[in-house]
Coordinates of C-alpha atoms and ligand atoms in Angstrom, one line a residue:
Chain A
M1 CA 90.5 -59.5 28.5
V2 CA 88.6 -61.8 26.2
I3 CA 85.5 -60.4 24.4
T4 CA 83.1 -63.2 23.6
D5 CA 80.9 -63.4 20.5
E6 CA 77.8 -62.8 22.6
T7 CA 79.3 -59.6 24.0
I8 CA 80.2 -58.2 20.6
E9 CA 76.8 -59.1 19.3
Y10 CA 75.1 -57.4 22.2
V11 CA 77.2 -54.2 21.9
G12 CA 76.4 -54.2 18.2
I13 CA 72.7 -54.3 18.9
L14 CA 73.0 -51.5 21.5
A15 CA 75.0 -49.3 19.1
K16 CA 72.6 -50.2 16.2
L17 CA 75.5 -51.5 14.2
E18 CA 75.4 -54.4 11.8
L19 CA 78.8 -55.9 11.6
S20 CA 80.2 -58.4 9.1
D21 CA 81.9 -61.5 10.6
E22 CA 85.2 -60.0 9.6
A23 CA 84.4 -56.7 11.3
K24 CA 83.2 -58.5 14.3
E25 CA 86.5 -60.3 14.8
Q26 CA 88.4 -57.0 14.4
A27 CA 86.1 -55.3 16.9
K28 CA 86.6 -58.1 19.4
K29 CA 90.3 -57.6 19.1
D30 CA 90.2 -53.8 19.3
M31 CA 87.8 -53.8 22.3
S32 CA 90.0 -56.4 24.1
D33 CA 93.1 -54.2 23.6
M34 CA 91.3 -51.2 24.9
L35 CA 90.1 -52.9 28.0
D36 CA 93.5 -54.3 28.6
Y37 CA 95.0 -50.8 28.3
V38 CA 92.5 -49.3 30.7
S39 CA 92.8 -52.2 33.2
K40 CA 96.3 -51.0 33.9
L41 CA 94.5 -48.6 36.3
N42 CA 93.4 -51.5 38.4
E43 CA 97.0 -51.9 39.5
L44 CA 96.9 -48.6 41.4
D45 CA 95.9 -48.5 45.0
T46 CA 92.9 -46.2 45.0
D47 CA 91.7 -46.9 48.5
N48 CA 92.3 -43.4 49.7
V49 CA 91.4 -41.5 46.5
P50 CA 88.0 -40.0 46.5
A51 CA 85.8 -40.9 43.6
M52 CA 85.7 -38.2 40.9
S53 CA 83.5 -37.7 38.0
H54 CA 85.4 -35.1 36.1
A55 CA 89.1 -34.7 35.1
F56 CA 89.3 -30.9 35.8
P57 CA 89.1 -29.4 39.3
V58 CA 86.2 -27.1 38.2
N59 CA 82.7 -27.0 39.4
N60 CA 79.5 -24.9 39.2
V61 CA 79.8 -23.7 35.7
F62 CA 76.4 -22.0 35.2
R63 CA 74.4 -19.8 32.8
E64 CA 71.9 -17.3 34.1
D65 CA 68.3 -18.1 33.1
V66 CA 68.2 -15.6 30.2
V67 CA 67.1 -16.3 26.6
T68 CA 70.2 -15.9 24.3
S69 CA 69.3 -17.9 21.2
G70 CA 66.9 -16.8 18.5
D71 CA 65.2 -18.7 15.7
T72 CA 67.9 -20.4 13.6
R73 CA 65.5 -23.1 12.3
E74 CA 66.4 -22.9 8.6
Q75 CA 70.1 -23.2 9.3
L76 CA 69.6 -26.1 11.7
L77 CA 67.2 -27.9 9.4
S78 CA 69.6 -27.6 6.5
N79 CA 71.6 -30.3 8.2
A80 CA 68.7 -32.8 8.1
P81 CA 68.6 -35.4 5.4
E82 CA 64.9 -34.8 5.0
Q83 CA 62.5 -32.1 6.3
K84 CA 58.8 -31.3 6.2
D85 CA 56.7 -28.4 7.6
G86 CA 59.6 -27.1 9.6
C87 CA 60.2 -30.5 11.2
Y88 CA 62.9 -33.2 10.8
K89 CA 61.4 -36.0 8.8
V90 CA 62.3 -39.5 10.1
P91 CA 61.1 -43.0 9.5
K92 CA 57.7 -43.8 11.0
T93 CA 58.2 -44.3 14.8
F94 CA 55.7 -45.6 17.3
D95 CA 55.7 -45.3 21.1
Chain B
M1 CA 37.4 -68.7 49.7
S2 CA 38.3 -65.5 47.8
K3 CA 41.4 -63.8 48.9
T4 CA 41.7 -60.1 49.6
Y5 CA 44.4 -58.0 47.9
E6 CA 46.2 -54.9 48.7
T7 CA 47.4 -52.5 46.0
V8 CA 50.9 -51.1 46.3
I9 CA 51.6 -48.0 44.4
G10 CA 54.7 -45.8 43.8
L11 CA 54.8 -42.8 41.5
E12 CA 57.3 -41.3 39.2
V13 CA 56.3 -37.7 38.7
H14 CA 57.9 -35.5 36.0
V15 CA 57.5 -31.8 36.5
E16 CA 58.5 -29.2 33.9
L17 CA 60.3 -26.4 35.7
A18 CA 59.1 -22.9 35.0
T19 CA 62.5 -21.4 33.9
K20 CA 62.6 -19.0 31.0
T21 CA 65.2 -21.0 29.2
K22 CA 66.1 -24.6 28.6
I23 CA 68.3 -26.6 31.0
F24 CA 71.5 -26.5 28.9
C25 CA 71.1 -23.8 26.4
G26 CA 69.7 -20.3 26.0
C27 CA 66.6 -21.3 24.0
S28 CA 63.2 -20.2 25.2
T29 CA 60.9 -22.7 27.0
E30 CA 57.8 -20.7 25.9
F31 CA 54.9 -22.8 24.7
G32 CA 53.3 -22.5 21.3
G33 CA 56.2 -21.5 19.0
A34 CA 56.2 -22.9 15.4
P35 CA 58.1 -26.2 15.2
N36 CA 61.8 -26.0 15.8
T37 CA 61.8 -22.2 16.3
H38 CA 63.1 -22.6 19.9
T39 CA 66.1 -24.7 19.1
C40 CA 69.8 -24.3 18.7
P41 CA 72.8 -26.6 18.1
V42 CA 72.8 -27.8 21.8
C43 CA 69.2 -28.9 22.0
T44 CA 69.2 -30.5 18.6
G45 CA 72.3 -32.5 19.5
M46 CA 74.7 -31.0 16.9
P47 CA 78.2 -32.5 17.1
G48 CA 80.6 -30.3 19.0
S49 CA 78.0 -28.3 20.8
L50 CA 78.4 -28.0 24.6
P51 CA 75.8 -27.9 27.3
V52 CA 76.0 -25.2 30.1
L53 CA 73.7 -25.7 33.1
N54 CA 71.0 -23.2 33.8
K55 CA 71.5 -22.0 37.4
G56 CA 67.7 -21.5 37.8
V57 CA 67.1 -25.2 37.3
V58 CA 69.4 -26.1 40.3
E59 CA 67.7 -23.4 42.4
K60 CA 64.2 -24.6 41.6
A61 CA 65.1 -28.3 42.1
V62 CA 66.7 -27.5 45.5
A63 CA 63.6 -25.4 46.5
V64 CA 61.3 -28.4 45.7
G65 CA 63.6 -30.7 47.6
L66 CA 63.6 -28.5 50.7
A67 CA 59.9 -28.1 50.6
T68 CA 59.4 -31.9 50.5
N69 CA 61.8 -32.5 53.4
C70 CA 64.6 -34.0 51.3
T71 CA 68.3 -34.1 52.0
I72 CA 70.1 -32.1 49.4
T73 CA 73.0 -33.8 47.6
Q74 CA 75.5 -31.0 48.0
N75 CA 77.9 -32.6 45.6
C76 CA 75.9 -33.8 42.6
K77 CA 76.4 -34.3 38.9
F78 CA 74.8 -35.3 35.7
D79 CA 74.9 -38.7 33.9
R80 CA 74.1 -39.8 30.4
K81 CA 71.3 -42.2 29.8
N82 CA 71.9 -43.8 26.4
Y83 CA 69.2 -44.9 24.0
F84 CA 68.2 -44.4 20.4
Y85 CA 64.9 -42.7 19.7
P86 CA 64.2 -39.9 17.2
D87 CA 62.8 -37.5 19.9
N88 CA 66.2 -37.7 21.5
P89 CA 68.7 -35.9 19.2
Q90 CA 71.9 -36.7 21.1
N91 CA 71.1 -40.4 21.4
Y92 CA 71.4 -39.9 25.1
Q93 CA 69.4 -38.0 27.7
I94 CA 71.3 -36.0 30.3
S95 CA 69.9 -37.1 33.6
Q96 CA 71.1 -38.0 37.1
L97 CA 71.5 -41.6 38.2
Y98 CA 74.4 -41.7 40.7
Y99 CA 74.0 -38.4 42.6
P100 CA 70.4 -37.1 42.3
I101 CA 70.0 -33.6 43.6
C102 CA 67.6 -34.6 46.4
R103 CA 67.0 -37.7 48.4
D104 CA 65.0 -39.2 51.3
G105 CA 62.1 -36.8 51.5
K106 CA 58.5 -37.1 52.6
V107 CA 55.2 -35.3 52.3
E108 CA 52.1 -35.7 54.4
I109 CA 48.8 -36.5 52.8
E110 CA 45.3 -36.8 54.2
V111 CA 42.5 -39.1 52.9
D112 CA 39.2 -39.4 54.7
G113 CA 40.6 -37.6 57.7
K114 CA 43.5 -40.1 58.0
K115 CA 47.0 -38.6 57.7
K116 CA 50.0 -40.5 56.5
F117 CA 53.4 -39.8 55.0
V118 CA 54.5 -40.7 51.5
R119 CA 58.3 -41.0 51.3
I120 CA 60.2 -39.6 48.4
H121 CA 63.1 -41.8 47.3
E122 CA 64.8 -39.1 45.2
I123 CA 64.4 -36.1 42.9
H124 CA 66.6 -35.7 39.9
M125 CA 67.1 -33.1 37.2
E126 CA 66.9 -34.1 33.5
E127 CA 66.1 -32.7 30.1
D128 CA 62.8 -33.3 28.2
A129 CA 62.7 -34.9 24.8
G130 CA 61.3 -33.5 21.5
K131 CA 57.9 -34.3 20.1
L132 CA 57.1 -36.8 17.3
V133 CA 54.0 -36.3 15.1
H134 CA 52.9 -38.9 12.7
D135 CA 52.5 -37.5 9.2
P136 CA 49.8 -39.6 7.4
F137 CA 50.6 -38.1 4.0
T138 CA 54.2 -39.5 3.8
D139 CA 53.7 -42.2 6.5
S140 CA 56.7 -40.9 8.4
S141 CA 57.3 -39.1 11.7
L142 CA 58.0 -35.4 12.0
V143 CA 60.2 -34.2 14.9
D144 CA 59.8 -30.9 16.7
F145 CA 62.7 -30.1 19.1
N146 CA 61.1 -27.1 20.8
R147 CA 60.5 -29.2 24.0
S148 CA 63.9 -30.9 23.7
G149 CA 66.1 -29.6 26.6
V150 CA 63.2 -28.2 28.6
P151 CA 64.2 -28.7 32.3
L152 CA 62.4 -31.5 34.2
I153 CA 62.6 -32.8 37.7
E154 CA 61.5 -36.4 38.3
I155 CA 60.2 -37.1 41.7
V156 CA 60.3 -40.8 42.6
S157 CA 58.2 -41.9 45.6
E158 CA 58.6 -45.0 47.7
P159 CA 55.8 -47.6 47.1
D160 CA 53.8 -46.1 50.0
M161 CA 50.4 -45.5 48.5
R162 CA 47.6 -48.1 48.7
S163 CA 44.7 -46.6 46.7
A164 CA 43.8 -44.2 43.9
E165 CA 42.6 -41.7 46.6
E166 CA 46.1 -41.7 48.2
V167 CA 47.7 -41.3 44.8
I168 CA 45.6 -38.3 44.0
A169 CA 46.1 -36.7 47.5
Y170 CA 49.9 -37.1 47.0
L171 CA 49.8 -35.6 43.5
E172 CA 47.7 -32.7 44.8
K173 CA 50.1 -32.2 47.6
L174 CA 53.1 -32.0 45.2
R175 CA 51.2 -29.8 42.8
L176 CA 50.4 -27.3 45.5
I177 CA 53.9 -27.2 46.9
I178 CA 55.5 -26.8 43.5
Q179 CA 53.0 -24.2 42.3
Y180 CA 53.3 -22.1 45.5
L181 CA 57.1 -22.3 45.1
G182 CA 56.6 -20.9 41.6
A183 CA 58.7 -23.9 40.3
S184 CA 56.1 -25.1 37.8
D185 CA 52.5 -24.6 36.9
C186 CA 52.0 -28.4 37.2
K187 CA 49.2 -28.9 34.7
L188 CA 48.5 -32.6 34.1
N189 CA 46.4 -31.9 31.0
E190 CA 49.1 -29.8 29.4
G191 CA 51.9 -32.2 30.3
S192 CA 53.8 -29.9 32.7
M193 CA 53.1 -32.5 35.3
R194 CA 53.2 -36.2 34.3
A195 CA 52.7 -39.2 36.5
D196 CA 53.7 -42.8 35.8
V197 CA 52.1 -45.3 38.1
N198 CA 54.1 -48.3 39.4
L199 CA 51.6 -50.8 40.7
S200 CA 51.6 -54.3 42.1
V201 CA 49.1 -56.3 44.2
R202 CA 49.7 -58.7 47.0
E203 CA 47.6 -60.6 49.5
V204 CA 46.7 -58.6 52.5
G205 CA 49.2 -59.5 55.3
S206 CA 52.0 -60.4 52.9
S207 CA 55.2 -58.6 53.5
E208 CA 56.6 -59.2 50.0
F209 CA 55.8 -57.1 47.0
G210 CA 54.2 -58.6 43.9
T211 CA 55.6 -58.0 40.4
R212 CA 54.9 -54.4 39.3
T213 CA 54.0 -52.8 36.1
E214 CA 54.4 -49.2 35.1
T215 CA 51.5 -47.4 33.5
K216 CA 52.1 -44.2 31.4
N217 CA 50.1 -41.6 29.5
L218 CA 47.9 -40.5 32.4
N219 CA 46.6 -37.0 31.7
S220 CA 44.1 -36.3 34.4
F221 CA 43.3 -37.3 37.9
K222 CA 40.3 -39.2 36.6
A223 CA 42.4 -41.1 34.1
I224 CA 44.8 -41.9 37.0
A225 CA 42.0 -43.3 39.2
R226 CA 40.6 -45.3 36.3
A227 CA 43.9 -46.7 35.3
I228 CA 44.7 -47.7 38.8
E229 CA 41.4 -49.5 39.3
N230 CA 41.8 -51.2 35.9
E231 CA 45.4 -52.3 36.5
R232 CA 44.6 -53.7 40.0
E233 CA 41.8 -55.8 38.5
R234 CA 43.9 -57.0 35.6
Q235 CA 46.7 -58.2 38.0
I236 CA 44.3 -59.8 40.4
D237 CA 42.6 -61.7 37.5
L238 CA 46.0 -62.9 36.3
I239 CA 47.0 -64.1 39.8
E240 CA 43.6 -65.8 40.4
S241 CA 43.8 -67.7 37.1
G242 CA 47.2 -68.9 38.0
E243 CA 49.1 -66.7 35.6
K244 CA 52.0 -64.4 36.3
V245 CA 52.1 -60.7 36.2
V246 CA 54.8 -59.6 33.7
Q247 CA 57.0 -56.7 34.6
E248 CA 56.4 -54.3 31.8
T249 CA 55.5 -50.7 30.8
R250 CA 51.9 -50.2 29.8
R251 CA 50.2 -47.4 28.0
W252 CA 46.8 -46.2 29.2
D253 CA 44.2 -45.4 26.6
D254 CA 41.6 -43.3 28.5
T255 CA 39.0 -43.3 25.8
K256 CA 39.0 -47.1 25.7
E257 CA 39.6 -47.4 29.4
Y258 CA 42.2 -50.0 28.7
S259 CA 46.0 -50.3 28.9
Y260 CA 48.2 -52.2 26.6
P261 CA 51.9 -53.2 26.8
M262 CA 54.1 -50.7 25.0
R263 CA 56.3 -52.2 22.3
S264 CA 59.5 -52.5 24.2
K265 CA 62.0 -50.2 22.6
E266 CA 64.4 -52.9 21.5
D267 CA 67.0 -53.7 24.1
A268 CA 66.3 -50.3 25.6
Q269 CA 66.6 -51.6 29.2
D270 CA 70.4 -51.3 29.1
Y271 CA 70.9 -47.5 29.4
R272 CA 74.6 -47.7 30.1
Y273 CA 74.6 -44.7 32.3
F274 CA 77.9 -42.9 32.8
P275 CA 79.0 -39.5 34.1
D276 CA 78.5 -36.7 31.5
P277 CA 82.0 -35.5 30.7
D278 CA 80.7 -32.2 29.2
L279 CA 79.2 -31.0 32.5
V280 CA 81.3 -30.3 35.6
P281 CA 80.1 -31.3 39.1
I282 CA 77.7 -29.0 41.0
V283 CA 78.6 -28.0 44.6
I284 CA 75.7 -26.6 46.6
S285 CA 77.2 -24.8 49.6
D286 CA 75.4 -24.4 52.9
A287 CA 75.1 -20.7 52.2
W288 CA 73.5 -21.2 48.8
M289 CA 71.1 -23.7 50.3
E290 CA 70.2 -21.3 53.1
E291 CA 69.6 -18.6 50.6
I292 CA 67.1 -20.8 48.8
R293 CA 65.5 -21.8 52.0
R294 CA 65.1 -18.2 53.1
S295 CA 63.5 -17.1 49.8
Q296 CA 60.9 -19.8 50.0
P297 CA 57.5 -18.2 49.8
E298 CA 54.6 -19.0 52.1
L299 CA 53.4 -22.5 51.3
R300 CA 49.8 -23.7 51.3
D301 CA 49.8 -25.3 54.8
E302 CA 51.2 -22.1 56.3
K303 CA 48.7 -20.0 54.4
R304 CA 45.8 -22.0 55.7
I305 CA 46.9 -21.4 59.3
R306 CA 47.5 -17.7 58.7
Y307 CA 44.1 -17.2 57.0
K308 CA 42.4 -18.8 59.9
E309 CA 44.1 -16.4 62.3
E310 CA 43.8 -13.3 60.3
Y311 CA 40.5 -13.5 58.4
D312 CA 37.1 -14.4 59.7
I313 CA 36.2 -16.9 57.0
P314 CA 35.1 -20.5 57.2
D315 CA 37.7 -23.4 57.0
Y316 CA 35.9 -24.7 53.9
D317 CA 36.4 -21.4 52.1
I318 CA 40.1 -21.3 53.2
D319 CA 40.6 -24.8 51.7
I320 CA 39.0 -23.8 48.4
I321 CA 40.8 -20.5 48.1
T322 CA 44.2 -21.9 48.9
N323 CA 43.7 -25.0 46.7
S324 CA 45.0 -22.8 43.9
K325 CA 47.9 -20.4 44.2
K326 CA 46.2 -18.2 41.6
M327 CA 43.0 -17.9 43.7
A328 CA 45.0 -17.3 46.9
D329 CA 47.0 -14.5 45.1
I330 CA 43.7 -12.8 43.9
F331 CA 42.3 -13.1 47.4
E332 CA 45.4 -11.5 49.1
E333 CA 45.9 -8.8 46.5
A334 CA 42.2 -7.7 46.7
I335 CA 42.5 -7.4 50.5
A336 CA 45.8 -5.5 50.1
L337 CA 43.8 -3.1 47.9
G338 CA 41.4 -2.4 50.7
A339 CA 38.6 -4.9 50.1
A340 CA 37.1 -6.7 53.2
P341 CA 38.3 -10.3 53.4
K342 CA 34.8 -11.6 53.9
K343 CA 33.5 -9.8 50.8
V344 CA 36.4 -11.0 48.6
S345 CA 35.9 -14.6 49.9
N346 CA 32.2 -14.3 49.0
W347 CA 32.9 -13.2 45.5
L348 CA 35.4 -16.0 45.0
M349 CA 33.3 -18.7 46.7
V350 CA 29.9 -17.9 45.0
E351 CA 30.1 -16.0 41.7
T352 CA 33.6 -17.0 40.7
M353 CA 32.9 -20.7 41.4
R354 CA 29.6 -20.4 39.5
L355 CA 31.3 -18.8 36.5
M356 CA 34.2 -21.2 36.6
K357 CA 31.8 -24.1 36.3
E358 CA 29.8 -22.3 33.6
H359 CA 32.8 -21.6 31.5
S360 CA 34.8 -24.8 32.4
V361 CA 37.7 -22.7 33.8
D362 CA 40.2 -24.1 36.3
A363 CA 41.1 -22.0 39.3
D364 CA 44.7 -21.9 38.0
D365 CA 43.5 -20.3 34.8
L366 CA 41.5 -17.5 36.3
S367 CA 42.4 -14.4 34.3
F368 CA 40.7 -11.5 36.1
S369 CA 42.7 -9.1 38.2
A370 CA 42.4 -8.6 41.9
K371 CA 42.4 -4.9 41.2
N372 CA 39.1 -5.0 39.3
L373 CA 37.5 -7.3 41.8
A374 CA 38.5 -4.9 44.6
A375 CA 37.1 -1.9 42.6
L376 CA 33.8 -3.7 42.1
I377 CA 33.6 -4.4 45.9
A378 CA 34.2 -0.8 46.5
L379 CA 31.4 0.2 44.1
V380 CA 29.0 -2.0 46.0
E381 CA 30.1 -0.8 49.4
S382 CA 29.6 2.8 48.4
K383 CA 26.2 1.9 47.1
A384 CA 27.2 3.2 43.7
I385 CA 25.7 0.0 42.2
N386 CA 23.4 -2.6 43.7
G387 CA 23.9 -6.3 44.1
T388 CA 22.2 -7.3 40.9
V389 CA 24.2 -4.9 38.8
A390 CA 27.4 -6.0 40.6
K391 CA 26.8 -9.6 39.5
E392 CA 26.3 -8.5 35.9
V393 CA 29.5 -6.4 36.0
F394 CA 31.4 -9.2 37.6
E395 CA 30.6 -11.5 34.7
K396 CA 32.4 -9.0 32.5
I397 CA 35.3 -8.9 34.9
F398 CA 35.5 -12.7 35.0
T399 CA 35.6 -13.0 31.2
D400 CA 37.3 -9.8 30.0
D401 CA 38.8 -8.3 33.1
I402 CA 37.1 -5.0 32.5
E403 CA 37.5 -2.0 34.8
P404 CA 34.2 -1.8 36.7
E405 CA 34.1 2.0 37.2
Q406 CA 34.5 2.7 33.6
Y407 CA 32.1 -0.1 32.6
V408 CA 29.4 1.1 35.0
E409 CA 29.8 4.7 33.8
E410 CA 29.7 3.8 30.1
H411 CA 26.7 1.5 30.5
G412 CA 24.8 3.9 32.8
L413 CA 24.5 1.3 35.5
K414 CA 25.0 3.6 38.5
T415 CA 22.3 3.5 41.1
V416 CA 20.1 6.6 40.9
N417 CA 20.8 8.5 44.1
D418 CA 18.4 11.2 43.3
A419 CA 15.9 10.8 46.1
G420 CA 13.4 13.1 44.5
A421 CA 13.4 11.1 41.2
L422 CA 13.1 7.8 43.1
T423 CA 10.2 9.1 45.2
K424 CA 8.4 10.4 42.1
T425 CA 8.7 7.0 40.4
I426 CA 7.5 5.2 43.5
E427 CA 4.5 7.5 43.7
E428 CA 3.7 6.7 40.1
I429 CA 4.0 2.9 40.8
V430 CA 1.8 3.2 43.9
A431 CA -0.8 5.2 41.9
A432 CA -0.8 2.6 39.1
N433 CA -1.2 -0.4 41.3
P434 CA -4.1 0.3 43.7
K435 CA -4.8 -3.5 44.1
S436 CA -1.4 -4.2 45.5
V437 CA -1.5 -1.2 47.8
E438 CA -4.8 -2.3 49.1
D439 CA -3.5 -5.9 49.6
Y440 CA -0.5 -4.5 51.6
K441 CA -2.7 -2.3 53.7
S442 CA -5.0 -5.2 54.5
G443 CA -2.0 -7.1 55.9
K444 CA -0.6 -8.9 52.9
E445 CA 3.1 -8.0 53.6
K446 CA 4.2 -9.8 50.5
A447 CA 2.4 -7.4 48.2
I448 CA 5.3 -4.9 48.8
G449 CA 7.6 -7.2 46.9
F450 CA 5.6 -6.7 43.8
L451 CA 5.8 -2.9 44.2
V452 CA 9.6 -3.0 44.8
G453 CA 9.9 -5.1 41.7
Q454 CA 7.9 -2.7 39.6
T455 CA 9.9 0.2 40.9
M456 CA 13.3 -1.5 40.1
K457 CA 11.9 -2.2 36.6
A458 CA 10.9 1.4 36.1
M459 CA 14.4 2.4 37.3
Q460 CA 16.0 -0.1 34.9
G461 CA 17.5 -1.9 37.9
K462 CA 19.6 1.1 38.9
A463 CA 18.1 1.8 42.3
D464 CA 19.2 0.6 45.7
P465 CA 16.5 -2.0 46.7
G466 CA 16.9 -1.1 50.4
E467 CA 16.2 2.5 49.7
V468 CA 13.2 1.6 47.5
N469 CA 11.8 -0.4 50.3
R470 CA 12.2 2.4 52.8
I471 CA 10.5 5.0 50.6
L472 CA 7.7 2.7 49.7
K473 CA 6.9 1.9 53.3
E474 CA 7.0 5.6 54.1
I475 CA 4.5 6.4 51.3
L476 CA 2.2 3.4 52.0
S477 CA 2.0 4.3 55.7
K478 CA 0.7 7.7 54.9
Ligands
ZN1 ZN1 68.7 -24.8 22.5

């Protein structure tokens, strides 16, 4: 399957990635290979196979509505590049 | 000739479910914690963390679906909605696109005596995002993930409403159903219920819809009504001047009474939904559904009918009392404690309403207990206190939920039941006011009011006015 320049540009924008021309070419090829690989599935006759959304025959995995986590703020915040007043500090963002 | 236009409105209503914990982790959903103190690796999107669904969320969503006449999707699942925004730590929101938990419902609304149905397209479960606060000192944004992962349901209506009145009637209907179910407290001003308005206009008689806009940030019924009126006018002006309505999301500014287009989150329209591989499908068996249906509490419409049958109180009072689950609960509890329905209803309709207005308190935020109201009613019934004192004590119950017996005792407010003492006081008053006595005896009936007042004053308000009247008349007729 051919990946066009427009497609790779668009996917780049959605993924917030800036790609060099060289990387773009490589990505086009990789993506094309992946799609070809997956398209093998199209050769199967799936007319009588029910649609599924999960690979394992498991359903209804629940937790009871009980509080189990405590305050681990310091530990979690230690992963943040920047913090202030107990919050994650990020570039100014508007609605 | 000027054309007449019809407004076509559909709503997307987000409701925060009243579970103790978040939808996919064991963090508390309690309000008011210091920033990020109710967070864990799951709700902050740490790599490798795995979500596990809160069973209570499914049960509450199904309960809402059943109460709004929806079909329950017995095989449903979660999808990922992908977008980048700092309040969304995973870079995707777990939501439901392909198999929402409820579909094809309807609720009946009534405006100006006219009833109609508003259809519900679907209800889906999803997680809330965190909160961004602008920090003026560093000109950056600060993120608090305490609300991240709080369970929401989004109720999507069909475009069946035609006026702000219908929109508000629909929201009130949803609010009451959901509050009575105990699924959420549904407070617009606190954000536990949020409504986005999809609105378009078309010429009356046209069967096609116009281009619609979505208006967000509506925090009160008044704001919703104003925003609808404003957006209707804006769209009609555009059409009349030959311009086109642009399909966009607008943000309402209620202080300026104006909406403006939100800066479109760059390319955000392509959410690339796909089934969430971390969460397994949900199968809602007939038995589970029945169990939820059976445990459904009495809803408002049923309550109204029952009150009418069981209690001798006016329809208007029934409407007011059942318009808030909180008030209906107080009403029923006080009756269960032995108070007469009519008396309880009177205290709610008169003094409670007056104090709510005076203190700007919503019915949902009433904080006094039925127990203390019932005790107060019992004190009045037994003539231990008179009506004036009772009102004074009730103010204390309303604000501080005091125990009336103890309060009356401590403040010496009990009616003096010592007939001898009362008679003595009255005799003194009669002796001290010969003019009034003469007036009364010469036929001025009103003069007795002055003497009753003087007696009540001398008794510091702690006498039964009926008793004072009786003794006075007895003495004056001698
Ligand atoms: Zn968490």
